[in-house]
Amino acid sequence: MAKKISKYTSSAPQIVGFVCNWSAYSGVEMAGVEKIEYPANIKLVRLPCLGRLHLGHILNSFELGAGGVVLLGCPPDDCHYESGTEKAKEVLAQAKEIINLLGIDPLRLGFIEVPIGRGDIVASQLTAFVKQIEVLESHPKQKGHAPVLSGGKK
Amino acid sequence: MSKGVLVKGGGRAGVKAALELAERGVKVALVAEAGALPNGHDNSYEALRFTPLLLRAAHHPNINVITNASLERLHGEKGDFKVRIIQHPRFVDAAACVSCGKCEIECPVNVVSLTGSDEKHKAIHLPLLGLKSVPAAYCIEKSGVSPCAAACPAGVNSHGYVALIAQGKFKEALDLITESAPFPRVLGRVCNRPCEANCTRGKIDRAIAICALKRFVADNNSTEVSLKRTHDNRKGRVKPAQPRVAIIGAGPAGLSAARDLARMGHHCTVFEALPMPGGMITVGMPRFRLPREVRQADIEDIVRLGIEIRTSTPIGKDLTMDDLKKQGYEAILIAVGAHKNQKLGIPGEGLSGVVDGVSLLRAVNLKQPFTIGSRVIAIGGGNVAIDSARVASRLGTKEVSIFYRRTRAEMPANDEEVTEAEQEGVKLEFMVSPTRIIGQDGKVTGVAFHRMQVTDGESEGRRHTVPIEGSEFTVEADTVIVAVGQRPDFSFLEGDTTLTEGKRHIVVDQSTMATRVPGIFAAGDAAYDSGPMINAIGMGRRAAISIDKYLRGEPVAKEPVHARVTPVEVNLNNIYIPSIEPQEMPFLPMKERRGNFEEVELGFTPEMAMREAQRCLNCSGCSQCLECVRTCELDALDHSQTAQRYDFEVAAIIAGKDTVIIHDSELITTRHGIHLLSSSDADFTEASSIAAEITEELTKHGIESKPLLKEIQAPAIASPTGKPRLGIFVCGCGGNISDVVSITKVLGYLRNLPAIAYVSGIAYACTDEGSADIKYAVKKNNLSHAVLAACSCCNFDQICFSCADRRILCKTKLMEGDFNSTYYEFINIREHCVWVHRNNPEEATAKALSLIQAGIARAANCHIMTNGRAVIPVIAETKCRACGTCITVCPFEAIVLKENRNGSSVSKIDESLCRGCGICVARCPSGALQQLEFSDTMINASLAAILTKK
Ligand SMILES: Cc1cc2nc3c(=O)[nH]c(=O)nc-3n(C[C@H](O)[C@H](O)[C@H](O)COP(=O)(O)OP(=O)(O)OC[C@H]3O[C@@H](n4cnc5c(N)ncnc54)[C@H](O)[C@@H]3O)c2cc1C
Ligand code: SF4
Ligand code: SF4
């Protein structure tokens, strides 16, 4: 990020959230409408359904410097496309195994189930997830996780 | 054949039926009682799930949504109904309001929620579902004019200023007062308060101290703002060389007229007999009630508007009314008040020691010499009697008594004044009438009285009284103050009775204040039997309106100028209103009152004022303080809106079971052609079958029921030729975004990025102007891609649970015309950034910027659209290996294997079945499937933009 605003970009870990467009996204929306706050170092990427998520998207996030990745999906029985959440959970399990192998604590990968319109859940769970990442960051061994991926490729 | 269907009520099922009809090509009038389409009372699971359907109905070209409306009339029968819909005013232009909510912050009135809960909302508020209502435009709860405001003869909006004071908006309150009447400081002390007499709280415990509140704001705030506003109003008006209006008398009536005329741009001269302006407020009311500086300040505010007052210039022998006409004055207002003391008409009135109240007060006020004895009797029951007695008691007399011929309750004087007089030691005798004044050597020694009793009959609304036989008694006195009324001195008319028509005052039409001589008007005590000051002001103001019309050559119509408003009535039977302790006016201690003229009432403190004002019940809902009008940058408010009526001819009617339908004043529940929806919410099967039945009927009668689907047009991107030209627009949302995120910083940063052709801030992107500005910039700068950071989230035709009315409008407006080939990338920085990080503006700014950069990255990587629905995957046939993975994972069986032209098997997507989840895309092992709007390139570009490698 350029100099001009880097001065107020905090040193907090960068966290990526992948959000399903339906229930989960409406939860994110309602957190806004109800003005419930959560940490600003989470940036969300919207998907049509969490079933659209590919393992590669998660790995790429870590590769690009994410300190944590969280998936925000609908309750499985309320998936707009029937099997999206289920599929995302498969990807989640796979991803956890892989990052573990790469030396990234699987705790850095989270999943939040968001019923339609529940801004309160979105805000509280995201806050909790950020806390968890911050705890991991404060642990010296956990530092420098990002290069592991690049290193592995070489 | 154009006859459509009326859908009235029926909750969500009604909306569902309307949408089904509309989609089959039937025109529908969808009528909702509330300010928004029905969708429950809170953002519940059901409500959010139903929102997309509601939005589709609201934006369907075949549906005419009428909110805030009910059925007024219904005639006819199946196939041929004539209906009349009445739409109640919302007082906000729903098309213009962007629900930015600024007005709600400023609105001082809290009203109890309609939902019956304890919840309160502002008088201006969002419909039931807040921002998720359809439409989400604000509406005002206003049932009319509150009783206090309706009672003011000068048209002062008392409810409005009480509401403002309750919120600590003191300056605004004073502004609102001076917008209508002058003399706020004086009225705040001496007004007879018809407002308080009508205050609804008076029926519960005690009326709001409206008058004392006016005094509080008038004493503690500057009137500069209202003066400036008045001057601004007059800017650009040419001041005529010669004043055209002459006003005789500089009392409250004359000065109020002069002020209003000046505000309307007229130039007038006020002629005043006395050396000082103000009339009875200067020479009548004593200083302990009305300090000199106070009335001085009020009079100065008026003079400062550029009004010329010629003091010591009586109209009479030396300068007649004819002279004024000859000097070129086209209109004359007679406002001479009533200064001639009425005599008792009993023996002894000529004795030395008998003085009239008005003269005594004038002498004291003008510091003229006069003598007063030690035993004083005042005769009368009005303000003059009480004021004279209280003046006398301050001048070291031994004893002061007031004698009045009726009861205390019947005294015309202000009640507080009578109490204060008593506290100061003035004695009061009621039901007594003087028979003669007794004297010796030409000097008063006493007064003889009769006791009075009540008889049957009334005159002028008061009971008749007659003397009791043999009840005469005498009271010793050396000074007798006669104060039984004043009448105007019309000596300047030189006996001409054209204007008085033989009456005690000048005869005028009370609504226009015009006399029967064109160009001559009268106001105040001269045009009425002496009354309170606020009436004189009201008359002065009405005269000003008429004089303005007269000067402009318009007919001075006999229509009421301050139209008599009917106050709203609060039915106290059905609601419990707890009593709230009123604030007591602090007084000057008794021992400090004698021997001086210090003001007795000391005024409220700010805390007392607010607490007192908070006792207000907001009878009418909205207080008409007009804070919302001042706040709204989009001019969306219209407090003058009235009910609208629409007539429709419909072939069929769908109504909720609970909807009352009146037909020839008869309540009907079933009738041929009226379909009642029994379930209002969960079950839509009934709604669908009714819609199908009606469509079938209509088709039989020749109505074309061709599906007419209108969805937001997807950007049918023509391949942006050459390099994309990117423009970025950032919406401030009327402060909702710009108050937190520094738009200047964001724009400044974006401007320095390479490959950005255009950067601009927009006040409100969703308004006509906002979208026009964006489209203009797109054209002018030849942009192929526009990134809009506002509250919209996507650029395609899908309406999901998160969507909102205003977003659809915003997107629709931007793509209207030949702009549907512009690639728009929408980024919601309001709900997703500003509102969730609003206590952290710096980080919110940084995050907004990074979200915008992700949008730029997506826009730069967008693909050429091949179909209207950007989420339906496209297949790169050369990459497809026909492995069938997609077929197994697709939840909707939308994919099959087909042979292509080359004879090889490839996957094929049935667009009518595909719902765009992208599950197949994520699982295709060869990368043959891609969603254009959520392509891997785009997702990865987003990630790259929001993440920084540390
Ligand atoms: C002692 C007293 C106490 C009062 N207390 C209250 C109170 O507590 N509350 C309340 O609401 N009302 C009160 N009033 C009534 C109130 O003062 C009057 O309603 C009000 O002043 C009437 O206004 P006006 O302009 O019609 O007449 P005025 O105030 O009487 O003004 C008329 C003006 O015309 C001038 N004038 C007369 N003849 C001529 C002429 N020929 N040429 C030029 N100028 C002329 C006079 O000098 C005077 O300045 C009180 C009145 C008195 C006398
Ligand atoms: S300020 Fe105006 S535009 Fe904004 S919400 Fe209020 S009424 Fe609507
Ligand atoms: S006029 Fe005043 S009280 Fe009425 S809605 Fe507007 S701000 Fe609220």
Coordinates of N, CA and C in Angstrom, one line a residue, chain B residues 25 80 85 114 179 271 341 364 530 536 624 631 638 781 801 812:
Chain B
G25 N -48.2 -10.5 -17.1 CA -48.6 -9.4 -18.0 C -49.8 -8.6 -17.5
D80 N -65.6 -5.4 -13.8 CA -65.8 -3.9 -14.0 C -66.0 -3.2 -12.6
I85 N -58.8 5.0 -4.5 CA -57.8 4.8 -3.4 C -57.5 6.2 -2.8
L114 N -46.2 2.9 16.6 CA -47.5 2.4 16.1 C -47.7 1.0 16.4
E179 N -39.9 33.5 13.5 CA -40.3 33.3 12.2 C -41.8 33.8 12.0
F271 N -46.3 56.3 12.6 CA -46.5 57.5 13.3 C -46.9 57.2 14.8
N341 N -59.4 56.3 29.2 CA -60.0 55.6 30.3 C -61.5 55.7 30.3
V364 N -45.8 56.6 35.6 CA -44.7 55.9 36.2 C -43.7 55.5 35.2
S530 N -60.7 46.1 23.8 CA -59.3 45.8 24.3 C -59.1 44.3 24.6
A536 N -53.5 41.4 19.5 CA -53.1 42.6 18.7 C -52.1 42.2 17.7
Q624 N -44.0 20.2 13.5 CA -43.8 21.2 12.4 C -42.7 22.2 12.8
T631 N -32.6 20.4 7.4 CA -31.5 19.4 7.3 C -31.4 18.8 6.0
D638 N -42.0 17.8 2.3 CA -43.1 18.6 1.9 C -44.2 18.5 2.9
N781 N -15.5 11.4 -20.3 CA -14.1 10.9 -20.2 C -13.9 9.6 -20.9
F801 N -30.9 -11.6 -0.4 CA -31.5 -11.2 0.9 C -31.0 -9.8 1.3
T812 N -30.4 0.8 -11.5 CA -31.2 1.0 -12.6 C -30.9 2.4 -13.3

